[in-house]
PDB file of C-alpha atoms in Angstrom:
ATOM      1  CA  MET N   1      94.390 117.715  94.286  1.00  0.00           C
ATOM      2  CA  LYS N   2      94.273 114.712  95.967  1.00  0.00           C
ATOM      3  CA  SER N   3      90.663 114.674  96.266  1.00  0.00           C
ATOM      4  CA  LEU N   4      90.274 116.133  92.705  1.00  0.00           C
ATOM      5  CA  ILE N   5      91.817 112.689  91.514  1.00  0.00           C
ATOM      6  CA  THR N   6      90.123 110.554  93.765  1.00  0.00           C
ATOM      7  CA  LEU N   7      86.724 112.021  92.150  1.00  0.00           C
ATOM      8  CA  MET N   8      87.836 111.924  88.551  1.00  0.00           C
ATOM      9  CA  LEU N   9      89.129 107.960  89.545  1.00  0.00           C
ATOM     10  CA  TRP N  10      86.285 107.325  90.877  1.00  0.00           C
ATOM     11  CA  LEU N  11      83.997 108.580  87.963  1.00  0.00           C
ATOM     12  CA  ALA N  12      85.860 106.390  85.379  1.00  0.00           C
ATOM     13  CA  ALA N  13      85.402 103.212  87.690  1.00  0.00           C
ATOM     14  CA  SER N  14      81.967 104.205  87.732  1.00  0.00           C
ATOM     15  CA  ILE N  15      81.382 104.837  84.103  1.00  0.00           C
ATOM     16  CA  ALA N  16      83.987 101.368  82.866  1.00  0.00           C
ATOM     17  CA  SER N  17      81.588  99.582  85.342  1.00  0.00           C
ATOM     18  CA  ALA N  18      78.095 100.548  83.931  1.00  0.00           C
ATOM     19  CA  ALA N  19      75.917  97.375  82.902  1.00  0.00           C
ATOM     20  CA  PRO N  20      75.408  98.069  78.960  1.00  0.00           C
ATOM     21  CA  ALA N  21      71.963  99.223  77.783  1.00  0.00           C
ATOM     22  CA  TYR N  22      69.692  96.284  76.160  1.00  0.00           C
ATOM     23  CA  GLN N  23      69.203  96.878  72.485  1.00  0.00           C
ATOM     24  CA  LEU N  24      66.561  95.310  69.943  1.00  0.00           C
ATOM     25  CA  ASP N  25      68.222  93.375  67.127  1.00  0.00           C
ATOM     26  CA  ALA N  26      67.781  94.037  63.488  1.00  0.00           C
ATOM     27  CA  THR N  27      66.346  97.839  64.197  1.00  0.00           C
ATOM     28  CA  GLU N  28      67.548 100.861  63.478  1.00  0.00           C
ATOM     29  CA  VAL N  29      66.906 104.857  64.123  1.00  0.00           C
ATOM     30  CA  VAL N  30      66.586 107.304  61.576  1.00  0.00           C
ATOM     31  CA  ASP N  31      66.773 111.174  61.907  1.00  0.00           C
ATOM     32  CA  LEU N  32      64.250 113.012  59.897  1.00  0.00           C
ATOM     33  CA  ARG N  33      63.917 117.178  59.494  1.00  0.00           C
ATOM     34  CA  ALA N  34      59.945 117.394  58.939  1.00  0.00           C
ATOM     35  CA  ALA N  35      60.200 120.622  56.057  1.00  0.00           C
ATOM     36  CA  ALA N  36      56.745 121.553  56.598  1.00  0.00           C
ATOM     37  CA  LEU N  37      56.681 121.319  60.185  1.00  0.00           C
ATOM     38  CA  GLN N  38      59.957 122.918  61.196  1.00  0.00           C
ATOM     39  CA  ARG N  39      60.475 120.335  63.504  1.00  0.00           C
ATOM     40  CA  ASP N  40      63.047 117.031  64.023  1.00  0.00           C
ATOM     41  CA  TYR N  41      61.685 113.431  64.648  1.00  0.00           C
ATOM     42  CA  GLN N  42      63.059 110.400  64.311  1.00  0.00           C
ATOM     43  CA  LEU N  43      62.067 107.054  62.839  1.00  0.00           C
ATOM     44  CA  TYR N  44      62.411 103.755  64.412  1.00  0.00           C
ATOM     45  CA  ILE N  45      62.957 101.363  62.084  1.00  0.00           C
ATOM     46  CA  ALA N  46      62.816  97.281  63.059  1.00  0.00           C
ATOM     47  CA  LEU N  47      63.619  95.046  60.244  1.00  0.00           C
ATOM     48  CA  PRO N  48      62.293  91.417  59.565  1.00  0.00           C
ATOM     49  CA  ASP N  49      64.676  88.370  59.932  1.00  0.00           C
ATOM     50  CA  SER N  50      64.661  87.538  56.243  1.00  0.00           C
ATOM     51  CA  TRP N  51      65.568  90.888  55.284  1.00  0.00           C
ATOM     52  CA  ARG N  52      69.090  90.080  54.482  1.00  0.00           C
ATOM     53  CA  ALA N  53      68.324  86.898  52.398  1.00  0.00           C
ATOM     54  CA  GLY N  54      66.645  88.046  49.609  1.00  0.00           C
ATOM     55  CA  GLN N  55      64.740  90.842  47.723  1.00  0.00           C
ATOM     56  CA  GLN N  56      61.315  90.072  49.218  1.00  0.00           C
ATOM     57  CA  ARG N  57      59.415  93.604  49.607  1.00  0.00           C
ATOM     58  CA  TYR N  58      57.194  93.729  52.708  1.00  0.00           C
ATOM     59  CA  PRO N  59      54.351  95.206  54.792  1.00  0.00           C
ATOM     60  CA  VAL N  60      54.753  98.330  56.403  1.00  0.00           C
ATOM     61  CA  LEU N  61      53.364  98.810  59.925  1.00  0.00           C
ATOM     62  CA  PHE N  62      53.013 102.786  61.077  1.00  0.00           C
ATOM     63  CA  VAL N  63      53.375 102.963  64.754  1.00  0.00           C
ATOM     64  CA  THR N  64      52.364 106.152  66.678  1.00  0.00           C
ATOM     65  CA  ASP N  65      53.899 106.932  70.246  1.00  0.00           C
ATOM     66  CA  ALA N  66      56.909 105.197  69.327  1.00  0.00           C
ATOM     67  CA  ASN N  67      58.295 105.276  72.833  1.00  0.00           C
ATOM     68  CA  TYR N  68      56.081 102.776  73.810  1.00  0.00           C
ATOM     69  CA  ALA N  69      53.935 100.933  70.984  1.00  0.00           C
ATOM     70  CA  PHE N  70      57.546  99.926  68.827  1.00  0.00           C
ATOM     71  CA  PRO N  71      58.443  97.319  71.198  1.00  0.00           C
ATOM     72  CA  VAL N  72      55.528  95.772  71.722  1.00  0.00           C
ATOM     73  CA  VAL N  73      54.376  96.307  67.772  1.00  0.00           C
ATOM     74  CA  ARG N  74      57.865  94.944  66.822  1.00  0.00           C
ATOM     75  CA  ASN N  75      57.689  92.061  69.080  1.00  0.00           C
ATOM     76  CA  ILE N  76      54.558  90.884  68.458  1.00  0.00           C
ATOM     77  CA  ALA N  77      54.789  90.837  64.719  1.00  0.00           C
ATOM     78  CA  GLN N  78      57.650  88.883  65.704  1.00  0.00           C
ATOM     79  CA  ARG N  79      56.022  86.211  67.589  1.00  0.00           C
ATOM     80  CA  LEU N  80      52.716  86.466  64.907  1.00  0.00           C
ATOM     81  CA  HIS N  81      55.224  85.440  62.451  1.00  0.00           C
ATOM     82  CA  LYS N  82      57.299  82.595  64.223  1.00  0.00           C
ATOM     83  CA  HIS N  83      54.582  80.947  66.153  1.00  0.00           C
ATOM     84  CA  ALA N  84      51.355  81.584  64.103  1.00  0.00           C
ATOM     85  CA  GLY N  85      52.485  81.960  60.636  1.00  0.00           C
ATOM     86  CA  MET N  86      51.803  85.375  60.007  1.00  0.00           C
ATOM     87  CA  GLU N  87      53.511  87.558  57.143  1.00  0.00           C
ATOM     88  CA  GLU N  88      57.076  89.322  57.932  1.00  0.00           C
ATOM     89  CA  VAL N  89      56.792  92.934  58.409  1.00  0.00           C
ATOM     90  CA  ILE N  90      58.934  96.224  58.440  1.00  0.00           C
ATOM     91  CA  VAL N  91      57.892  97.979  61.304  1.00  0.00           C
ATOM     92  CA  VAL N  92      58.182 101.980  61.705  1.00  0.00           C
ATOM     93  CA  GLY N  93      57.963 103.986  65.199  1.00  0.00           C
ATOM     94  CA  LEU N  94      56.958 107.200  64.621  1.00  0.00           C
ATOM     95  CA  SER N  95      58.741 109.225  67.611  1.00  0.00           C
ATOM     96  CA  TYR N  96      57.787 112.795  69.135  1.00  0.00           C
ATOM     97  CA  ALA N  97      59.716 115.610  68.377  1.00  0.00           C
ATOM     98  CA  ASN N  98      62.946 116.129  69.325  1.00  0.00           C
ATOM     99  CA  GLY N  99      63.062 118.422  72.649  1.00  0.00           C
ATOM    100  CA  ASP N 100      59.249 118.036  73.190  1.00  0.00           C
ATOM    101  CA  THR N 101      58.127 115.996  76.155  1.00  0.00           C
ATOM    102  CA  PRO N 102      55.768 113.103  75.164  1.00  0.00           C
ATOM    103  CA  GLY N 103      52.259 115.233  75.859  1.00  0.00           C
ATOM    104  CA  PHE N 104      53.036 118.006  74.216  1.00  0.00           C
ATOM    105  CA  SER N 105      54.609 116.380  71.369  1.00  0.00           C
ATOM    106  CA  ARG N 106      51.351 114.082  70.990  1.00  0.00           C
ATOM    107  CA  ARG N 107      48.756 116.406  72.272  1.00  0.00           C
ATOM    108  CA  ARG N 108      50.111 118.616  69.094  1.00  0.00           C
ATOM    109  CA  ASP N 109      50.505 116.043  66.064  1.00  0.00           C
ATOM    110  CA  TYR N 110      47.587 113.802  67.099  1.00  0.00           C
ATOM    111  CA  THR N 111      44.644 116.027  67.987  1.00  0.00           C
ATOM    112  CA  PRO N 112      42.901 117.425  65.197  1.00  0.00           C
ATOM    113  CA  SER N 113      41.606 120.942  66.579  1.00  0.00           C
ATOM    114  CA  VAL N 114      42.333 123.353  69.225  1.00  0.00           C
ATOM    115  CA  PRO N 115      39.832 122.512  71.577  1.00  0.00           C
ATOM    116  CA  ARG N 116      37.793 124.762  73.898  1.00  0.00           C
ATOM    117  CA  GLY N 117      38.813 125.249  77.806  1.00  0.00           C
ATOM    118  CA  ASP N 118      41.833 126.136  79.929  1.00  0.00           C
ATOM    119  CA  TYR N 119      44.704 123.898  79.353  1.00  0.00           C
ATOM    120  CA  ARG N 120      47.961 123.819  81.128  1.00  0.00           C
ATOM    121  CA  SER N 121      51.518 122.932  79.036  1.00  0.00           C
ATOM    122  CA  ASP N 122      53.518 120.861  80.815  1.00  0.00           C
ATOM    123  CA  MET N 123      57.087 122.412  79.441  1.00  0.00           C
ATOM    124  CA  PRO N 124      57.896 125.977  80.958  1.00  0.00           C
ATOM    125  CA  GLY N 125      57.815 128.826  78.755  1.00  0.00           C
ATOM    126  CA  ARG N 126      55.646 127.510  76.047  1.00  0.00           C
ATOM    127  CA  ALA N 127      51.913 127.333  75.506  1.00  0.00           C
ATOM    128  CA  PRO N 128      49.740 124.553  75.195  1.00  0.00           C
ATOM    129  CA  ALA N 129      49.480 123.342  71.279  1.00  0.00           C
ATOM    130  CA  PHE N 130      46.863 121.563  69.533  1.00  0.00           C
ATOM    131  CA  GLY N 131      45.477 120.809  66.240  1.00  0.00           C
ATOM    132  CA  ALA N 132      48.311 119.691  63.898  1.00  0.00           C
ATOM    133  CA  ALA N 133      46.699 115.889  62.754  1.00  0.00           C
ATOM    134  CA  GLN N 134      46.081 117.393  59.550  1.00  0.00           C
ATOM    135  CA  ALA N 135      49.876 118.704  58.961  1.00  0.00           C
ATOM    136  CA  TYR N 136      51.370 115.857  60.598  1.00  0.00           C
ATOM    137  CA  GLY N 137      49.134 113.410  58.476  1.00  0.00           C
ATOM    138  CA  ARG N 138      50.853 115.323  55.255  1.00  0.00           C
ATOM    139  CA  PHE N 139      54.101 114.645  56.872  1.00  0.00           C
ATOM    140  CA  LEU N 140      53.631 111.300  56.848  1.00  0.00           C
ATOM    141  CA  ALA N 141      52.432 111.020  53.498  1.00  0.00           C
ATOM    142  CA  ASN N 142      54.711 113.170  51.791  1.00  0.00           C
ATOM    143  CA  GLU N 143      57.877 112.825  53.719  1.00  0.00           C
ATOM    144  CA  VAL N 144      58.154 109.521  55.788  1.00  0.00           C
ATOM    145  CA  MET N 145      56.824 107.397  53.784  1.00  0.00           C
ATOM    146  CA  PRO N 146      58.777 108.514  50.645  1.00  0.00           C
ATOM    147  CA  LEU N 147      61.945 108.030  53.088  1.00  0.00           C
ATOM    148  CA  VAL N 148      61.053 104.533  53.846  1.00  0.00           C
ATOM    149  CA  ALA N 149      60.284 103.394  50.373  1.00  0.00           C
ATOM    150  CA  ARG N 150      63.074 104.831  48.858  1.00  0.00           C
ATOM    151  CA  ARG N 151      65.822 102.961  51.705  1.00  0.00           C
ATOM    152  CA  TYR N 152      63.613 100.183  52.457  1.00  0.00           C
ATOM    153  CA  ARG N 153      62.060  97.448  50.019  1.00  0.00           C
ATOM    154  CA  ALA N 154      58.708  98.586  51.262  1.00  0.00           C
ATOM    155  CA  ASP N 155      55.156  97.649  49.699  1.00  0.00           C
ATOM    156  CA  LEU N 156      53.541 101.200  50.699  1.00  0.00           C
ATOM    157  CA  THR N 157      50.060  99.542  48.728  1.00  0.00           C
ATOM    158  CA  ARG N 158      50.179  97.643  51.799  1.00  0.00           C
ATOM    159  CA  ALA N 159      51.084 100.126  54.619  1.00  0.00           C
ATOM    160  CA  VAL N 160      49.032  99.891  57.968  1.00  0.00           C
ATOM    161  CA  PHE N 161      48.686 102.757  60.310  1.00  0.00           C
ATOM    162  CA  ILE N 162      48.337 101.492  64.189  1.00  0.00           C
ATOM    163  CA  GLY N 163      47.580 104.275  66.683  1.00  0.00           C
ATOM    164  CA  HIS N 164      45.778 104.119  70.354  1.00  0.00           C
ATOM    165  CA  SER N 165      44.152 107.008  71.924  1.00  0.00           C
ATOM    166  CA  TYR N 166      45.333 110.499  70.825  1.00  0.00           C
ATOM    167  CA  GLY N 167      46.840 107.992  68.222  1.00  0.00           C
ATOM    168  CA  SER N 168      43.754 106.828  66.788  1.00  0.00           C
ATOM    169  CA  LEU N 169      42.509 110.443  66.729  1.00  0.00           C
ATOM    170  CA  LEU N 170      45.357 111.104  63.998  1.00  0.00           C
ATOM    171  CA  GLY N 171      44.072 107.716  62.443  1.00  0.00           C
ATOM    172  CA  LEU N 172      40.577 108.931  61.921  1.00  0.00           C
ATOM    173  CA  GLN N 173      41.980 112.497  60.752  1.00  0.00           C
ATOM    174  CA  ILE N 174      43.932 110.990  58.145  1.00  0.00           C
ATOM    175  CA  LEU N 175      41.318 108.365  56.993  1.00  0.00           C
ATOM    176  CA  LEU N 176      38.792 110.969  56.552  1.00  0.00           C
ATOM    177  CA  ASP N 177      41.627 113.359  55.110  1.00  0.00           C
ATOM    178  CA  ARG N 178      43.597 110.854  52.220  1.00  0.00           C
ATOM    179  CA  PRO N 179      41.964 107.620  53.533  1.00  0.00           C
ATOM    180  CA  ALA N 180      44.203 105.886  50.561  1.00  0.00           C
ATOM    181  CA  THR N 181      47.644 106.391  52.456  1.00  0.00           C
ATOM    182  CA  PHE N 182      47.168 103.325  54.235  1.00  0.00           C
ATOM    183  CA  ALA N 183      45.950 100.155  53.394  1.00  0.00           C
ATOM    184  CA  HIS N 184      44.624  99.021  56.861  1.00  0.00           C
ATOM    185  CA  TYR N 185      44.097 101.173  60.075  1.00  0.00           C
ATOM    186  CA  ILE N 186      44.342  99.740  63.026  1.00  0.00           C
ATOM    187  CA  LEU N 187      42.545 102.350  66.187  1.00  0.00           C
ATOM    188  CA  GLY N 188      42.634 101.805  69.316  1.00  0.00           C
ATOM    189  CA  SER N 189      40.219 103.385  71.755  1.00  0.00           C
ATOM    190  CA  PRO N 190      39.936 106.730  69.768  1.00  0.00           C
ATOM    191  CA  SER N 191      39.574 109.755  72.141  1.00  0.00           C
ATOM    192  CA  LEU N 192      36.335 110.741  70.586  1.00  0.00           C
ATOM    193  CA  TRP N 193      35.407 112.490  73.509  1.00  0.00           C
ATOM    194  CA  PHE N 194      38.040 115.496  72.362  1.00  0.00           C
ATOM    195  CA  ASP N 195      36.606 118.958  71.648  1.00  0.00           C
ATOM    196  CA  GLY N 196      33.413 117.726  72.006  1.00  0.00           C
ATOM    197  CA  GLY N 197      33.637 115.495  69.758  1.00  0.00           C
ATOM    198  CA  VAL N 198      34.827 117.187  66.676  1.00  0.00           C
ATOM    199  CA  MET N 199      35.586 114.020  64.763  1.00  0.00           C
ATOM    200  CA  PHE N 200      31.776 113.480  64.711  1.00  0.00           C
ATOM    201  CA  ASP N 201      31.396 116.562  62.969  1.00  0.00           C
ATOM    202  CA  ARG N 202      34.127 116.100  60.598  1.00  0.00           C
ATOM    203  CA  GLU N 203      32.908 112.660  59.749  1.00  0.00           C
ATOM    204  CA  GLN N 204      29.240 113.990  58.666  1.00  0.00           C
ATOM    205  CA  ALA N 205      31.278 116.534  56.365  1.00  0.00           C
ATOM    206  CA  TYR N 206      33.339 113.866  54.767  1.00  0.00           C
ATOM    207  CA  ALA N 207      29.656 112.129  53.888  1.00  0.00           C
ATOM    208  CA  ALA N 208      28.260 115.532  53.062  1.00  0.00           C
ATOM    209  CA  ARG N 209      30.677 115.187  50.174  1.00  0.00           C
ATOM    210  CA  GLN N 210      31.764 111.995  49.334  1.00  0.00           C
ATOM    211  CA  ARG N 211      30.316 108.704  47.767  1.00  0.00           C
ATOM    212  CA  ASP N 212      32.754 106.433  49.101  1.00  0.00           C
ATOM    213  CA  LEU N 213      35.335 105.690  51.715  1.00  0.00           C
ATOM    214  CA  ARG N 214      37.561 103.189  50.111  1.00  0.00           C
ATOM    215  CA  ALA N 215      39.174 102.236  53.391  1.00  0.00           C
ATOM    216  CA  SER N 216      40.140  99.192  55.806  1.00  0.00           C
ATOM    217  CA  VAL N 217      39.512  99.813  59.473  1.00  0.00           C
ATOM    218  CA  TYR N 218      39.481  97.785  62.283  1.00  0.00           C
ATOM    219  CA  PHE N 219      38.731  99.156  65.795  1.00  0.00           C
ATOM    220  CA  GLY N 220      39.575  97.780  69.409  1.00  0.00           C
ATOM    221  CA  ILE N 221      38.692  98.673  72.817  1.00  0.00           C
ATOM    222  CA  GLY N 222      38.622  97.741  76.814  1.00  0.00           C
ATOM    223  CA  SER N 223      35.306  96.718  77.849  1.00  0.00           C
ATOM    224  CA  THR N 224      35.672  99.034  81.362  1.00  0.00           C
ATOM    225  CA  GLU N 225      36.466 102.035  79.109  1.00  0.00           C
ATOM    226  CA  THR N 226      32.911 103.516  80.067  1.00  0.00           C
ATOM    227  CA  ARG N 227      31.517 106.452  81.876  1.00  0.00           C
ATOM    228  CA  ALA N 228      32.524 106.445  85.249  1.00  0.00           C
ATOM    229  CA  PRO N 229      29.727 105.802  87.478  1.00  0.00           C
ATOM    230  CA  GLY N 230      27.413 108.556  88.764  1.00  0.00           C
ATOM    231  CA  LYS N 231      28.676 110.562  85.834  1.00  0.00           C
ATOM    232  CA  GLN N 232      26.499 111.822  83.085  1.00  0.00           C
ATOM    233  CA  ARG N 233      27.434 110.738  79.658  1.00  0.00           C
ATOM    234  CA  SER N 234      29.200 113.934  77.677  1.00  0.00           C
ATOM    235  CA  ARG N 235      31.495 114.705  74.867  1.00  0.00           C
ATOM    236  CA  ALA N 236      33.728 115.908  77.937  1.00  0.00           C
ATOM    237  CA  GLU N 237      36.891 113.586  79.144  1.00  0.00           C
ATOM    238  CA  GLU N 238      35.787 113.392  82.776  1.00  0.00           C
ATOM    239  CA  ASN N 239      32.255 112.049  81.682  1.00  0.00           C
ATOM    240  CA  ALA N 240      33.143 110.308  78.543  1.00  0.00           C
ATOM    241  CA  ASP N 241      31.690 106.261  77.998  1.00  0.00           C
ATOM    242  CA  MET N 242      34.667 105.778  74.999  1.00  0.00           C
ATOM    243  CA  LEU N 243      33.124 102.620  74.260  1.00  0.00           C
ATOM    244  CA  ALA N 244      29.674 103.933  73.651  1.00  0.00           C
ATOM    245  CA  ASP N 245      31.108 106.941  71.329  1.00  0.00           C
ATOM    246  CA  LEU N 246      33.333 104.058  69.404  1.00  0.00           C
ATOM    247  CA  ARG N 247      29.805 102.092  68.999  1.00  0.00           C
ATOM    248  CA  ASP N 248      28.326 105.781  67.615  1.00  0.00           C
ATOM    249  CA  PHE N 249      31.053 106.657  65.445  1.00  0.00           C
ATOM    250  CA  ARG N 250      31.351 103.396  63.661  1.00  0.00           C
ATOM    251  CA  GLN N 251      27.426 103.141  63.734  1.00  0.00           C
ATOM    252  CA  ALA N 252      27.920 106.495  62.224  1.00  0.00           C
ATOM    253  CA  LEU N 253      30.418 105.280  59.644  1.00  0.00           C
ATOM    254  CA  THR N 254      28.415 101.870  58.717  1.00  0.00           C
ATOM    255  CA  SER N 255      24.863 103.839  58.018  1.00  0.00           C
ATOM    256  CA  ARG N 256      26.837 105.727  54.823  1.00  0.00           C
ATOM    257  CA  HIS N 257      26.269 102.084  53.037  1.00  0.00           C
ATOM    258  CA  TYR N 258      30.344 103.611  51.521  1.00  0.00           C
ATOM    259  CA  PRO N 259      30.824 100.479  49.082  1.00  0.00           C
ATOM    260  CA  GLY N 260      34.710 100.404  49.654  1.00  0.00           C
ATOM    261  CA  LEU N 261      34.449 100.229  53.377  1.00  0.00           C
ATOM    262  CA  SER N 262      35.248  97.859  55.358  1.00  0.00           C
ATOM    263  CA  THR N 263      34.932  97.714  59.564  1.00  0.00           C
ATOM    264  CA  THR N 264      35.307  95.641  62.379  1.00  0.00           C
ATOM    265  CA  LEU N 265      34.948  96.482  66.264  1.00  0.00           C
ATOM    266  CA  GLU N 266      35.954  94.376  68.720  1.00  0.00           C
ATOM    267  CA  VAL N 267      35.771  94.819  72.601  1.00  0.00           C
ATOM    268  CA  PHE N 268      37.915  92.877  75.035  1.00  0.00           C
ATOM    269  CA  GLU N 269      36.364  91.864  78.148  1.00  0.00           C
ATOM    270  CA  GLY N 270      38.086  92.688  81.114  1.00  0.00           C
ATOM    271  CA  GLU N 271      40.871  95.379  79.427  1.00  0.00           C
ATOM    272  CA  ASP N 272      40.846  98.927  80.437  1.00  0.00           C
ATOM    273  CA  HIS N 273      42.222 102.166  78.804  1.00  0.00           C
ATOM    274  CA  ALA N 274      45.703 101.251  79.475  1.00  0.00           C
ATOM    275  CA  SER N 275      45.852  97.607  79.313  1.00  0.00           C
ATOM    276  CA  VAL N 276      44.016  97.306  75.735  1.00  0.00           C
ATOM    277  CA  PHE N 277      46.654  97.660  73.347  1.00  0.00           C
ATOM    278  CA  PRO N 278      48.199  94.168  72.841  1.00  0.00           C
ATOM    279  CA  PHE N 279      44.826  92.980  72.388  1.00  0.00           C
ATOM    280  CA  LEU N 280      43.611  95.355  69.758  1.00  0.00           C
ATOM    281  CA  LEU N 281      47.478  94.556  68.110  1.00  0.00           C
ATOM    282  CA  THR N 282      46.913  90.948  68.011  1.00  0.00           C
ATOM    283  CA  HIS N 283      43.664  91.048  66.582  1.00  0.00           C
ATOM    284  CA  GLY N 284      44.089  94.136  64.110  1.00  0.00           C
ATOM    285  CA  LEU N 285      47.130  92.488  62.459  1.00  0.00           C
ATOM    286  CA  ARG N 286      45.301  89.476  61.835  1.00  0.00           C
ATOM    287  CA  THR N 287      42.355  91.256  60.446  1.00  0.00           C
ATOM    288  CA  TYR N 288      45.249  92.058  57.585  1.00  0.00           C
ATOM    289  CA  LEU N 289      48.271  90.249  57.373  1.00  0.00           C
ATOM    290  CA  HIS N 290      47.926  86.738  55.770  1.00  0.00           C
ATOM    291  CA  ARG N 291      48.789  83.586  56.841  1.00  0.00           C
ATOM    292  CA  LYS N 292      51.560  81.629  54.955  1.00  0.00           C
ATOM    293  CA  PRO N 293      50.259  78.214  53.608  1.00  0.00           C
TER     294      PRO N 293
END
């Protein structure tokens, strides 16, 4: 009994002395049930500094891979406002599904198809899942965006999609399904090698049935995101040349001469797939957000 009491006192002291976690100011977490997907998610919301000072409506940045990207986007957007005169924004981080690992959730929700080949799941007892990008895009348009419009002073006519890697695949799928969902797309290092380059086929299918693509799209990628030395370029992950793929995809879009399409492509010298996101984010926001007079 004495040893048990000693252990309980030690545990209580440890809990009491634990350092508090750092929290981001002016942020909220909203739980959301995705009715059509039958999954639970969270939205991470960052409100601008002037939020409580008036009734202004703000552009909204919707950010995939929120576990990593939300604090990066929130902090860079704040710095661009405070030190470079950019507009203030609301940032909405899109979490992974509750109960899923990040890898499992993003592979399912952000990919446009079920790829050929043998894939292992990182969740014991659950088979790998892919190809839910179209359904997830409808979830954003039909459930997430209306909720944000109801709860916040969001100007959804100026909604911005931000994705990187698989997140950019999701953005491209939304762009080709329902381009008017977002006013501006910031797409970094899209994994265009996925499923043998399936997004090239979908771009061709869109062009065969549509005369216009009314959208503003910013592409960014690192200069080192090329195929490994000695590899033969192919549309497979291990042999992919992501930079060449992106140039080819943008060329395909611009070759259609859509009157309503505006695209920009920037290549960041010396940056790789892991390091390029803050650079393309900053430049992508500057192509759309206005500078204060």
